[in-house]
Coordinates of C-alpha atoms and ligand atoms in Angstrom, one line a residue:
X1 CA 10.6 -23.3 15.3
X2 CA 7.7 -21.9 17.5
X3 CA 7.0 -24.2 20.3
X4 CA 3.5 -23.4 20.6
X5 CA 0.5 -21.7 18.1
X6 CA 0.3 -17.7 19.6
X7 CA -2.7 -16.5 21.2
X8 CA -4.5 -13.3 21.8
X9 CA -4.2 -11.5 25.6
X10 CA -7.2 -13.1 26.4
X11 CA -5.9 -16.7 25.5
X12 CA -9.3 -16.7 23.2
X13 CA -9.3 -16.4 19.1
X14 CA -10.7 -13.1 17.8
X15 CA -13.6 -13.6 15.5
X16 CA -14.5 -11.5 12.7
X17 CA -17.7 -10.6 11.6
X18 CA -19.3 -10.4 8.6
X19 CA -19.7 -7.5 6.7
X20 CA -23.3 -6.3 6.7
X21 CA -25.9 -7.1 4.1
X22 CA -25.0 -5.2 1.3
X23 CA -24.9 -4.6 -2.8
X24 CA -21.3 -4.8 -3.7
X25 CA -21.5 -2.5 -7.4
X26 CA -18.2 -3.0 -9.2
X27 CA -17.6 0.0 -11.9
X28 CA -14.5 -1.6 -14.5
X29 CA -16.5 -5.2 -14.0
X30 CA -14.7 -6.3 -17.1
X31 CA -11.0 -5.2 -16.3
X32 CA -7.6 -6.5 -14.5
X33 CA -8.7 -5.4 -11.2
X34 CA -11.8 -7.0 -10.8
X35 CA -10.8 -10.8 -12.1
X36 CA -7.2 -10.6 -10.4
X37 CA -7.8 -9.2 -7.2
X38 CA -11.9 -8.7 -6.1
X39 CA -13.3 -11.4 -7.1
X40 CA -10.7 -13.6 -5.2
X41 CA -10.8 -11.9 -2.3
X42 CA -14.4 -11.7 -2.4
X43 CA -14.4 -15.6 -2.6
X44 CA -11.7 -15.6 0.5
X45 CA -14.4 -13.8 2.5
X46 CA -17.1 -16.1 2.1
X47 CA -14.6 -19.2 2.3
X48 CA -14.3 -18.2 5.6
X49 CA -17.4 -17.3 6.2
X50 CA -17.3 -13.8 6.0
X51 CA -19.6 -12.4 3.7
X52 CA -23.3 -12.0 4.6
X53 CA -25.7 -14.2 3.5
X54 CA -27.8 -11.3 1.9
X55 CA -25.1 -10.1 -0.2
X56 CA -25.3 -9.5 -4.4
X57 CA -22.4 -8.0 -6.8
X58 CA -23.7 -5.6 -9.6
X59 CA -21.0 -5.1 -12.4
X60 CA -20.6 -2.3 -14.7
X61 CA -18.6 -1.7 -17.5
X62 CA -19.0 0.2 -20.9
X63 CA -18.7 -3.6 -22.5
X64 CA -21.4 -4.8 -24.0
X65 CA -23.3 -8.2 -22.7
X66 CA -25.9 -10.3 -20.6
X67 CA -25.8 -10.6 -17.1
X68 CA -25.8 -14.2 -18.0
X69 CA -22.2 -14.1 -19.9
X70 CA -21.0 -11.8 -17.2
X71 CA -21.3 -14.9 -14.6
X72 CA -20.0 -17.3 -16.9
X73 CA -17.3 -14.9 -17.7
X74 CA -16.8 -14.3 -13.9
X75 CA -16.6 -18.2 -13.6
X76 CA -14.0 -18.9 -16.4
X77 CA -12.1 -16.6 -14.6
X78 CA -11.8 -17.4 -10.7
X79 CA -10.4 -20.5 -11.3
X80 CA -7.1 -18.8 -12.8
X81 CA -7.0 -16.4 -10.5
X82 CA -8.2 -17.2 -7.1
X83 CA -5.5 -17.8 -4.6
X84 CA -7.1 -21.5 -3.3
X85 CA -9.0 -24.3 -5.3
X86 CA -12.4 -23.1 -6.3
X87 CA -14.8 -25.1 -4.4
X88 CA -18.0 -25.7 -7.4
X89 CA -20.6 -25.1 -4.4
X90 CA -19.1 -22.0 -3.8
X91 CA -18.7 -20.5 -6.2
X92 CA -22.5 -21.6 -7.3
X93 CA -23.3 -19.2 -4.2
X94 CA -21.8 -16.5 -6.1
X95 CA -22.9 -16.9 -9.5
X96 CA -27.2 -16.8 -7.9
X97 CA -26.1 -13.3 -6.7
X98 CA -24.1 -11.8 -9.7
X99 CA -25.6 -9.3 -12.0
X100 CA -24.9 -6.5 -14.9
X101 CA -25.1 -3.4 -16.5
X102 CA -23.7 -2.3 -19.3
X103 CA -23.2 1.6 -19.8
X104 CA -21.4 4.3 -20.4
X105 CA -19.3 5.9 -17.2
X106 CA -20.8 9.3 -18.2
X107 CA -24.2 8.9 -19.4
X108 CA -27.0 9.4 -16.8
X109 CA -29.0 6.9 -17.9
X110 CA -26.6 4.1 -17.2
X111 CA -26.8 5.2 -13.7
X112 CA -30.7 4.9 -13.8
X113 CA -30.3 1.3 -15.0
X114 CA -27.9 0.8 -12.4
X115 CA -30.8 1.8 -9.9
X116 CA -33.7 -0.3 -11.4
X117 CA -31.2 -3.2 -11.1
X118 CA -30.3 -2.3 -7.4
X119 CA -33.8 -2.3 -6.4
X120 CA -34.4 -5.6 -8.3
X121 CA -31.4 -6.9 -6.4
X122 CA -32.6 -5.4 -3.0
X123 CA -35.8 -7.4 -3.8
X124 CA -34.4 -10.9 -4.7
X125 CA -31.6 -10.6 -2.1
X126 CA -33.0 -9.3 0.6
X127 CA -30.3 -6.6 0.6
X128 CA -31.6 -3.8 2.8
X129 CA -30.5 -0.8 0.0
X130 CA -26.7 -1.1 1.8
X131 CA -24.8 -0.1 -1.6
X132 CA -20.5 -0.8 -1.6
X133 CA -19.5 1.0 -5.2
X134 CA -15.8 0.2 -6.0
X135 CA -14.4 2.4 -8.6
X136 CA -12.3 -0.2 -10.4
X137 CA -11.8 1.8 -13.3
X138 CA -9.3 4.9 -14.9
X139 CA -8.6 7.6 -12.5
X140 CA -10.3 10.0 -14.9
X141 CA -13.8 8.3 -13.8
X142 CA -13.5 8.9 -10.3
X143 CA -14.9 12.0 -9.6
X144 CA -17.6 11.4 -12.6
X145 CA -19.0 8.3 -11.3
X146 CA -19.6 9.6 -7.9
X147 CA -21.2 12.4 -9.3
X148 CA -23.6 11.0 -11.2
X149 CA -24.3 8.1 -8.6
X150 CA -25.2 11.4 -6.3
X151 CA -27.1 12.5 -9.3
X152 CA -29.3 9.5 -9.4
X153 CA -30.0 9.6 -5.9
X154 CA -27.6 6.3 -5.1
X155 CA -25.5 7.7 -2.3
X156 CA -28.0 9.6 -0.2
X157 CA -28.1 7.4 3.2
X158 CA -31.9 6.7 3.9
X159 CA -32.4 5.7 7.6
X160 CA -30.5 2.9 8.6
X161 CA -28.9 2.1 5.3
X162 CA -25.3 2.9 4.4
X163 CA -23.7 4.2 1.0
X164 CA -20.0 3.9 0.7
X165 CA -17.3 4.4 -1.9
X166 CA -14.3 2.9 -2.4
X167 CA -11.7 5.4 -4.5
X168 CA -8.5 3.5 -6.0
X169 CA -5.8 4.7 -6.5
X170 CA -3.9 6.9 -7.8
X171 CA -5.9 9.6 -5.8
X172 CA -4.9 12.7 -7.7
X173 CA -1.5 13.2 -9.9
X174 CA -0.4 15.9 -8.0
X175 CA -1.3 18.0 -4.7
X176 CA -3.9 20.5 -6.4
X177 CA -5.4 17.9 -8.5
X178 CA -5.7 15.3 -5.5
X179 CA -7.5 18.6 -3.7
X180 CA -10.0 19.2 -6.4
X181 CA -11.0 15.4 -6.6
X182 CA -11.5 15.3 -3.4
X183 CA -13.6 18.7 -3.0
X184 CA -15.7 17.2 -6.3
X185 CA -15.9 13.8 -4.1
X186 CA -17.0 16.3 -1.0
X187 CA -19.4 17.9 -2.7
X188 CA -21.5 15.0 -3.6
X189 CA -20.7 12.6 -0.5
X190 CA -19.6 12.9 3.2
X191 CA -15.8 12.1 4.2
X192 CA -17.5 9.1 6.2
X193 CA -18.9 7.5 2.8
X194 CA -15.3 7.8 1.5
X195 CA -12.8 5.2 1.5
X196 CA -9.5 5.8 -0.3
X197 CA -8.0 2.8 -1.0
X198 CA -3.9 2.4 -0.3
X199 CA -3.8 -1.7 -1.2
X200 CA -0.3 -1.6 1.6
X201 CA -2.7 -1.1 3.7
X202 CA -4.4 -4.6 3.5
X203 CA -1.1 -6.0 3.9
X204 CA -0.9 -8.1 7.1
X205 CA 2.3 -7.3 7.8
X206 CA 1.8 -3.3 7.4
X207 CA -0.9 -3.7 9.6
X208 CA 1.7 -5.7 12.3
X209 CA 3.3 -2.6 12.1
X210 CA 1.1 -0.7 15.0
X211 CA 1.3 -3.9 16.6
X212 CA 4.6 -4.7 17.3
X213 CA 5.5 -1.1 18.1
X214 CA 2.5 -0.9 20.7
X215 CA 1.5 -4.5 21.5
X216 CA 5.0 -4.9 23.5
X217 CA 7.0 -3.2 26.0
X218 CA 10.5 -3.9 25.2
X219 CA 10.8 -1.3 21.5
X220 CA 8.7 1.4 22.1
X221 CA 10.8 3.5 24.7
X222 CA 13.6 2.9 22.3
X223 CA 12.0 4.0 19.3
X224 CA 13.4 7.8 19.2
X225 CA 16.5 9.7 18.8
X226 CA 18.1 9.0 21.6
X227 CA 18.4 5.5 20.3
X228 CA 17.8 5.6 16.5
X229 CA 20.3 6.4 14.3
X230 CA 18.5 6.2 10.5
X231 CA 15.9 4.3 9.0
X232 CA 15.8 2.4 5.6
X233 CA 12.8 1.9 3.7
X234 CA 13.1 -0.1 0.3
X235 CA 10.3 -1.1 -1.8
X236 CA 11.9 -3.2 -4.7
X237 CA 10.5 -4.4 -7.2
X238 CA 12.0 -7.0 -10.0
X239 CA 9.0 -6.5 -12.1
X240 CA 9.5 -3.8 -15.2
X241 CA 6.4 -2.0 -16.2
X242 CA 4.5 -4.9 -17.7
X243 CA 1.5 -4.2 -20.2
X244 CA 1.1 -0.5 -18.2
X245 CA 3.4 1.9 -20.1
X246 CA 1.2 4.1 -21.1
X247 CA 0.0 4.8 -17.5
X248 CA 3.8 4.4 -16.1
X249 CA 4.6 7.3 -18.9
X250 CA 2.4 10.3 -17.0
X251 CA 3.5 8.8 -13.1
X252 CA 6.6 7.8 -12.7
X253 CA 8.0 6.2 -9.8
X254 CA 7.8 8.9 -7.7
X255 CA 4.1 9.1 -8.0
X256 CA 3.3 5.8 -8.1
X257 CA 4.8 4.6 -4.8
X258 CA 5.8 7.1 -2.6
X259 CA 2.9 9.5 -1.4
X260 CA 0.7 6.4 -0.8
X261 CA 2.3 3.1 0.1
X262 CA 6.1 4.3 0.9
X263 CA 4.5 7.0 2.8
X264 CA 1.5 4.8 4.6
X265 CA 4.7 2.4 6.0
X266 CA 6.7 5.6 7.0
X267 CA 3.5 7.2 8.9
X268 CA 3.4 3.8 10.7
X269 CA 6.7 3.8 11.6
X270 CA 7.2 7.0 12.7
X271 CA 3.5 8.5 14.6
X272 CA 3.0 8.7 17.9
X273 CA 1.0 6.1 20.0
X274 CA -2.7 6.6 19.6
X275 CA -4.7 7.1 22.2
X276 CA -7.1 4.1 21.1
X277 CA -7.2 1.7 18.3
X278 CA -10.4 3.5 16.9
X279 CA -10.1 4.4 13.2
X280 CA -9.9 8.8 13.6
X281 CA -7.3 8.3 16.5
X282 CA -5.2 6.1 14.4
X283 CA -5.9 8.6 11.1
X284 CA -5.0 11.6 13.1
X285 CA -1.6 10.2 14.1
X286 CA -0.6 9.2 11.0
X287 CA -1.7 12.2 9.6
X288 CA 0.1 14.4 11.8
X289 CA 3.4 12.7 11.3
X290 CA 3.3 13.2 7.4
X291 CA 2.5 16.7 8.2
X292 CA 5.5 17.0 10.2
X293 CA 8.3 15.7 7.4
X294 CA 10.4 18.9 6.7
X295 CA 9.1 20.3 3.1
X296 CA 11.7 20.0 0.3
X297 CA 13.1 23.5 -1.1
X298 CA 14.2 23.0 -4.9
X299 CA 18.2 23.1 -3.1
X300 CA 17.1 19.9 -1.2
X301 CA 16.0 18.1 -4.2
X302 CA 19.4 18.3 -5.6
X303 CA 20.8 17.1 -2.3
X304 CA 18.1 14.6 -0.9
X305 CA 16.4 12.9 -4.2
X306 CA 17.3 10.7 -6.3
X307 CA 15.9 9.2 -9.4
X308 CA 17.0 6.9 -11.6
X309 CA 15.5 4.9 -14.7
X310 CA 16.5 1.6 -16.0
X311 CA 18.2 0.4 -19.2
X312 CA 19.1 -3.1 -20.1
X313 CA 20.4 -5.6 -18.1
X314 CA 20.3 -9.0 -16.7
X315 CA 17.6 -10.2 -13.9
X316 CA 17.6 -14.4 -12.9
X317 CA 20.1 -15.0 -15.4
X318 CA 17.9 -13.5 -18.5
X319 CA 18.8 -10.6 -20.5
X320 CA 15.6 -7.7 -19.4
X321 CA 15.2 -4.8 -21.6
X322 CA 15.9 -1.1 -20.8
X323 CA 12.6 1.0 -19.8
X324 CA 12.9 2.9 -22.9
X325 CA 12.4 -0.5 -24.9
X326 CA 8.9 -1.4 -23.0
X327 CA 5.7 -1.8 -24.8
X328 CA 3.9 1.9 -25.0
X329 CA 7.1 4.1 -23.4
X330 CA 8.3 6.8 -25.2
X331 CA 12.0 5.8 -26.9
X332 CA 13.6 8.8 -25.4
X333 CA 11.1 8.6 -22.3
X334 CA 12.5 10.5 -19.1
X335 CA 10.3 9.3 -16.7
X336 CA 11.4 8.4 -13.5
X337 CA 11.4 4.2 -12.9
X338 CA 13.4 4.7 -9.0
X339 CA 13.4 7.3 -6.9
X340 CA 15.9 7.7 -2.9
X341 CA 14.6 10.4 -0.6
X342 CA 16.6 11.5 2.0
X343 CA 13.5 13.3 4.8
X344 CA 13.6 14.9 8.1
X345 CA 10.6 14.8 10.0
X346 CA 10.7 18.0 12.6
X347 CA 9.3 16.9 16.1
X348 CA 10.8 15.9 19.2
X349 CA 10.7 12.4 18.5
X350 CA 12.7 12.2 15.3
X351 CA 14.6 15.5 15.3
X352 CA 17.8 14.4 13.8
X353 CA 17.3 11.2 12.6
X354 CA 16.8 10.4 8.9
X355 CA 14.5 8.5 7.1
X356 CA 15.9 6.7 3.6
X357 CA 13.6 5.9 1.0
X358 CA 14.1 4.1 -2.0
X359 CA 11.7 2.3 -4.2
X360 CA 12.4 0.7 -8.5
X361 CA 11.3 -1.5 -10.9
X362 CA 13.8 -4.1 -12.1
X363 CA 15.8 -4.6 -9.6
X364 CA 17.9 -7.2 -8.1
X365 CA 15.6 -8.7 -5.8
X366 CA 11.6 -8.1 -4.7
X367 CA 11.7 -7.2 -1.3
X368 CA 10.1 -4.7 0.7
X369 CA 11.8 -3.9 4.2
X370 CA 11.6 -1.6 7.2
X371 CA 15.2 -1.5 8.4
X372 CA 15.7 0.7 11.8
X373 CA 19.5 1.0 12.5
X374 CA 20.0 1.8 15.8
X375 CA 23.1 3.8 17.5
X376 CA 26.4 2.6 18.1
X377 CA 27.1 2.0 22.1
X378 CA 30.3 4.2 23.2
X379 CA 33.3 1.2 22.2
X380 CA 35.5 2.1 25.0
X381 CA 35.4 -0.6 27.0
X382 CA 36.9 -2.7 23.7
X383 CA 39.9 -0.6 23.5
X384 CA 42.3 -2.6 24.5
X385 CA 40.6 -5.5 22.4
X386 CA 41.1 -6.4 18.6
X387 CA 37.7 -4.9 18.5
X388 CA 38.2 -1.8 16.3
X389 CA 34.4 -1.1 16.0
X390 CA 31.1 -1.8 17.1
X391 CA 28.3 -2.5 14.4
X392 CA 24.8 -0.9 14.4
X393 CA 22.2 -3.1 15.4
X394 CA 19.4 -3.6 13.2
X395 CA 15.7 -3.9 13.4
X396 CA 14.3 -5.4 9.9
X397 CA 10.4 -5.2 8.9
X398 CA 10.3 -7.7 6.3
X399 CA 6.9 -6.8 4.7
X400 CA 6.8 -9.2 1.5
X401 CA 7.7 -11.4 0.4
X402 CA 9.6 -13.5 3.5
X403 CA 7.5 -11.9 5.9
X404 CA 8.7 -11.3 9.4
X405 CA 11.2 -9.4 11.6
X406 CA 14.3 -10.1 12.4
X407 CA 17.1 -8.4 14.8
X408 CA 21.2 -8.9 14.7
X409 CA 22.8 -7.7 17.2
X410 CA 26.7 -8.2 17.9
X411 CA 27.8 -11.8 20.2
X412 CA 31.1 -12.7 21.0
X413 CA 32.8 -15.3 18.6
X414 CA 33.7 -18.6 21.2
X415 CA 36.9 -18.7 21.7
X416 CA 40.0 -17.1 24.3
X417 CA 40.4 -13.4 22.0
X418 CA 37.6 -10.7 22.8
X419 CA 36.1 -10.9 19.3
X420 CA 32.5 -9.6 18.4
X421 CA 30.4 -11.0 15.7
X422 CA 27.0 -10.6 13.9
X423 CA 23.9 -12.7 15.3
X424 CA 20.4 -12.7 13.9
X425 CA 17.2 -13.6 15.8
X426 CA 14.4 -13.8 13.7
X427 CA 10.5 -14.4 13.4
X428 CA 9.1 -16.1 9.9
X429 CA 4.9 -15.2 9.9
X430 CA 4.6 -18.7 7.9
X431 CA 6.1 -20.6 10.9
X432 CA 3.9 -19.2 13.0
X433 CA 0.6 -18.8 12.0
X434 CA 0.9 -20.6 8.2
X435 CA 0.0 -19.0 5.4
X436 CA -3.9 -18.4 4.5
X437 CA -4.1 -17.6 0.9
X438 CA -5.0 -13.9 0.3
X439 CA -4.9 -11.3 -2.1
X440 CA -4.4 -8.6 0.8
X441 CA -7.7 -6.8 -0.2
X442 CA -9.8 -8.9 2.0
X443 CA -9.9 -6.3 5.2
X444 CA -9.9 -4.4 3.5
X445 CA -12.8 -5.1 1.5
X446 CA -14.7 -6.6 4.5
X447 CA -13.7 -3.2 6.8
X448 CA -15.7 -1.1 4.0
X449 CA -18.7 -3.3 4.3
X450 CA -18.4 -3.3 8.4
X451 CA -17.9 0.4 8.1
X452 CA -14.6 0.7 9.6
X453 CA -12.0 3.4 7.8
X454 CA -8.8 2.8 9.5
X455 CA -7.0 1.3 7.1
X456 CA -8.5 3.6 4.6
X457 CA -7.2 7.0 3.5
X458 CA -8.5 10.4 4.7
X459 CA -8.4 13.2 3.0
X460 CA -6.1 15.1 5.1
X461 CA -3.4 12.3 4.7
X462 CA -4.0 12.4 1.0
X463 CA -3.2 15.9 1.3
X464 CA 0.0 15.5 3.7
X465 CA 1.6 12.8 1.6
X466 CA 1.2 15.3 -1.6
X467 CA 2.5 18.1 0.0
X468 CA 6.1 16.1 0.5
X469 CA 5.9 14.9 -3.2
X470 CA 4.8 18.2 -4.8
X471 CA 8.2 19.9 -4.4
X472 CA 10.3 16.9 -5.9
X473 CA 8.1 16.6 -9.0
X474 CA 8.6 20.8 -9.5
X475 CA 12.0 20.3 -9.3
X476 CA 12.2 17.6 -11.4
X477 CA 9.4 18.9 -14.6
X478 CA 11.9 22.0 -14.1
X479 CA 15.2 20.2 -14.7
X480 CA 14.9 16.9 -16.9
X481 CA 17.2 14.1 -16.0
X482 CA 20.1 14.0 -18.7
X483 CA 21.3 10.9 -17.5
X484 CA 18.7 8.4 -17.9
X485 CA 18.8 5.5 -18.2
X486 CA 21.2 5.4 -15.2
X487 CA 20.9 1.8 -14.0
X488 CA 20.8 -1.6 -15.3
X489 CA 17.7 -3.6 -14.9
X490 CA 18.7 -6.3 -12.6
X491 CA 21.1 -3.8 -10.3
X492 CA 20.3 -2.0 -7.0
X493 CA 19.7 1.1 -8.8
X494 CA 21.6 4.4 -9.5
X495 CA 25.1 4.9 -8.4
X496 CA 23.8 8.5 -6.7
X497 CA 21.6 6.7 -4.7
X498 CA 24.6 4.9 -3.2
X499 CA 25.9 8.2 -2.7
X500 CA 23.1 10.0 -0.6
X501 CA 23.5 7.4 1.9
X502 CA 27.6 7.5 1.7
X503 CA 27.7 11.6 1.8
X504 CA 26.3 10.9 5.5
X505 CA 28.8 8.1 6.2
X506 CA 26.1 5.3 5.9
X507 CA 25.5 2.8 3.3
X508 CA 21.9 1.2 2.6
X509 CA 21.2 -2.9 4.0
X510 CA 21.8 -5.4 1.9
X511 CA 18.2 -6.7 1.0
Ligands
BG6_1 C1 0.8 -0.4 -7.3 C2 1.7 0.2 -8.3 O1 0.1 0.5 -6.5 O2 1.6 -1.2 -6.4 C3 2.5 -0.8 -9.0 O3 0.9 1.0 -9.2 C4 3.3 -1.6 -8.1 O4 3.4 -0.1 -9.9 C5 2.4 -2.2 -7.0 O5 4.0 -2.7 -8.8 C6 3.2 -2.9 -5.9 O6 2.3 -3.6 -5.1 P1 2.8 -4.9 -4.3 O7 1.7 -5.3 -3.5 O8 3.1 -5.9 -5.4 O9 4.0 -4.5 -3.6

């Protein structure tokens, strides 16, 4: 247990500050997004004091209805979903600042009652015409809305007011699809009013990432291939496809995960220091790192990616259905539901070493994990010992849930014969600094209204991370899977995948 709570350099507590006085315009008011994740972590943000006190929320939605039953329908909700116990005086502070339009994504005049209502709401709020538009709705709206919000004049930047838009994800379906969103985006708003939104990225422990490599001396001169061996990163997932077959059907695994979250924890891993914590250094090193992974030939695919799709099985003792079984997927589907990469990234500091990914639904345990297996010391000194080999050590990320890091490293077992066995040292975030309830879109959320874009996607990195995904889904359009489904829900996934780590004389950690 920690002996003491840790504190910054300074021995002083960081403060945050609040974001800036703003109109935060929700487009999909009526949908998942907003009532499971925005609206709670909008209500973490002023619990802790975080949101300005000239601040208003503008929904929009194609659904019909009052402002008035768009509150109370705001207020039945929170209490499900908000990650703390609703506190009545809050949320009372919330419901004198909530508003709506109704409209149609497409029409132009929905975007001129949008306006009327924001200069209403910049009267009665005092909001100083500082607009936030979150684009909680179908990908296929993106580019549309912030077209038409241009067209109505609601992202020009007036002196000393800000426009911004937040872009969820997914951000394109493919590399030329992702470019043409984001030259219709470009057209109509600058790169600085854009804020691509990887959700990873609001994770604390993703963020601990930069960190722990540059906050401390001991890791960093390590972190290369002199000392590295491989690196594992899993993202697994027990949950199937729940009520989103339909969407599932036209990404895919591979999609979904990989050129976004699985590739926003390998940047991290794997840039270069920074040369300041400022948002474009931080952008450009990530950036620059994605650009630098080796691109996949169609012979690699066959050699270095895997995919895999589940069929029935057994998860926490329950019989789970195959993928082709799920509500709105295809009976003969073949879409992808796991996916293992095998990458190389070509610079000095990596040449050599390589970096496993692997990410499914419905499998045997949730856990995401960064694991760095280091090289194995030269044995000789054990020869004349019973000790026949020396084990890797291993540096794990836990990321969620069990969040920490933890190192084993090899100890002698007491006793009078040389024997060496498996330690573990590790570090549990909840012993140290608790755990404050959060929905992990709370920076996130509060970095767009403060204007800060580091944890935010660029369009160059939206572009890198395609251009190592693009190949792999060629390949695969080119040459259906024929074995699908290949692994049972509840298992660690495909037998190949098992195989592209064994073909190198490795196996993947145990999660
Ligand atoms: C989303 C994917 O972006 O991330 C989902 O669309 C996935 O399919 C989810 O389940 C995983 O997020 P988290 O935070 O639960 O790891």
């Amino acid at each position: 247990m920690p002996s003491s709570t840790p504190k910054d350099a300074s021995g002083e507590a960081a403060q945050a500050r609040p974001g800036d006085p703003c109109v935060f315009v929700i487009f999909g008011a009526t949908g998942d997004l907003t009532k499971r994740l925005l609206m709670p972590a909008l209500y973490n943000l002023l619990a802790n004091k975080l949101l300005p006190d000239n601040f208003a929320i503008v929904g929009v939605s194609n659904v019909k209805m009052s402002s008035a039953d768009f509150r109370k329908q705001l207020g039945d909700e929170i209490g499900q979903f908000a990650t703390t116990k609703v506190s009545p005086e809050l949320w009372k502070w919330f419901d004198q600042r909530i508003s709506y339009v109704s409209g149609d994504f497409t029409d132009p005049a929905t975007y001129q009652r949008l306006k009327t209502e924001l200069e209403a709401t910049d009267k009665l709020h005092g909001t100083p015409g500082n607009y936030l538009f979150y684009t909680a709705v179908s990908p296929s709206f993106f580019g549309e809305i912030v077209k038409q919000l241009a067209g109505a004049g609601l992202t020009n930047e007036p002196a000393g007011r800000w426009r911004r838009v937040i872009i969820e994800k997914p951000f394109g379906h493919d590399l030329d699809s992702a470019n043409a969103l984001n030259r219709e985006i470009g057209a109509c708003i600058d790169e600085n009013q854009t804020y691509r939104i990887d959700h990873y990225l609001g994770k604390e422990t993703v963020q601990n990432i930069i960190a722990f490599r540059f906050g401390n001396g001991f890791f960093e001169p390590l972190w290369n291939n002199n000392y590295i061996d491989h690196v594992q990163i899993t993202v697994a997932e027990t949950v199937g496809v729940e009520h989103r077959g339909a969407f599932y059907e036209a990404t895919g695994a591979l999609r979904d995960m990989v050129p976004n979250h699985i590739l926003a924890l390998l940047s991290l891993i794997a840039m270069e220091p920074p040369n300041s914590f400022e948002s474009e250094p931080v952008r450009d090193e990530k950036t620059k790192v994605l650009r630098a992974i080796r691109p996949f030939k169609p012979e690699d695919v066959r050699d270095c990616a895997v995919r895999g799709q589940y069929g029935s099985g057994t998860l926490d003792g329950k019989p789970a259905p195959g993928y082709r079984s799920e509500e709105r997927v295809d009976p003969n589907s073949d879409t992808e539901t796991y996916v293992a990469l095998k990458l190389a990234i070509d610079n000095w500091r990596w040449s050599g070493v390589p970096f496993y990914l692997r990410t499914g639904k419905r499998m045997a345990k949730r856990s995401t994990e960064i694991a760095i297996k280091f090289k194995v010391p030269p044995a000789l000194m054990f020869r004349q010992t019973g000790v026949r080999r020396l084990e890797q050590n291993e540096l794990v990320l836990h990321i969620q849930p069990n969040e920490g890091i933890s190192l084993s490293f090899s100890a002698k077992v007491p006793g009078p014969v040389v024997k060496l066995g498996d330690v573990d040292m590790s570090f549990k975030y909840s012993d140290y600094f608790g755990a404050a309830p959060s929905t992990g879109y709370e920076t996130l959320l509060l970095d767009c209204m403060i204007g800060d874009p580091a944890l935010f996607q660029r369009a160059d990195t939206v572009d890198a991370g395609w251009r190592v995904v693009d190949p792999i889904l060629d390949a695969w359009k080119a040459n259906p899977a024929v074995d699908f489904p290949n692994y049972a829900a509840g298992s660690w996934g495909p037998r190949a995948a098992d195989e592209l780590l064994e073909c190198d004389g490795r196996k993947w950690r145990q999660s």
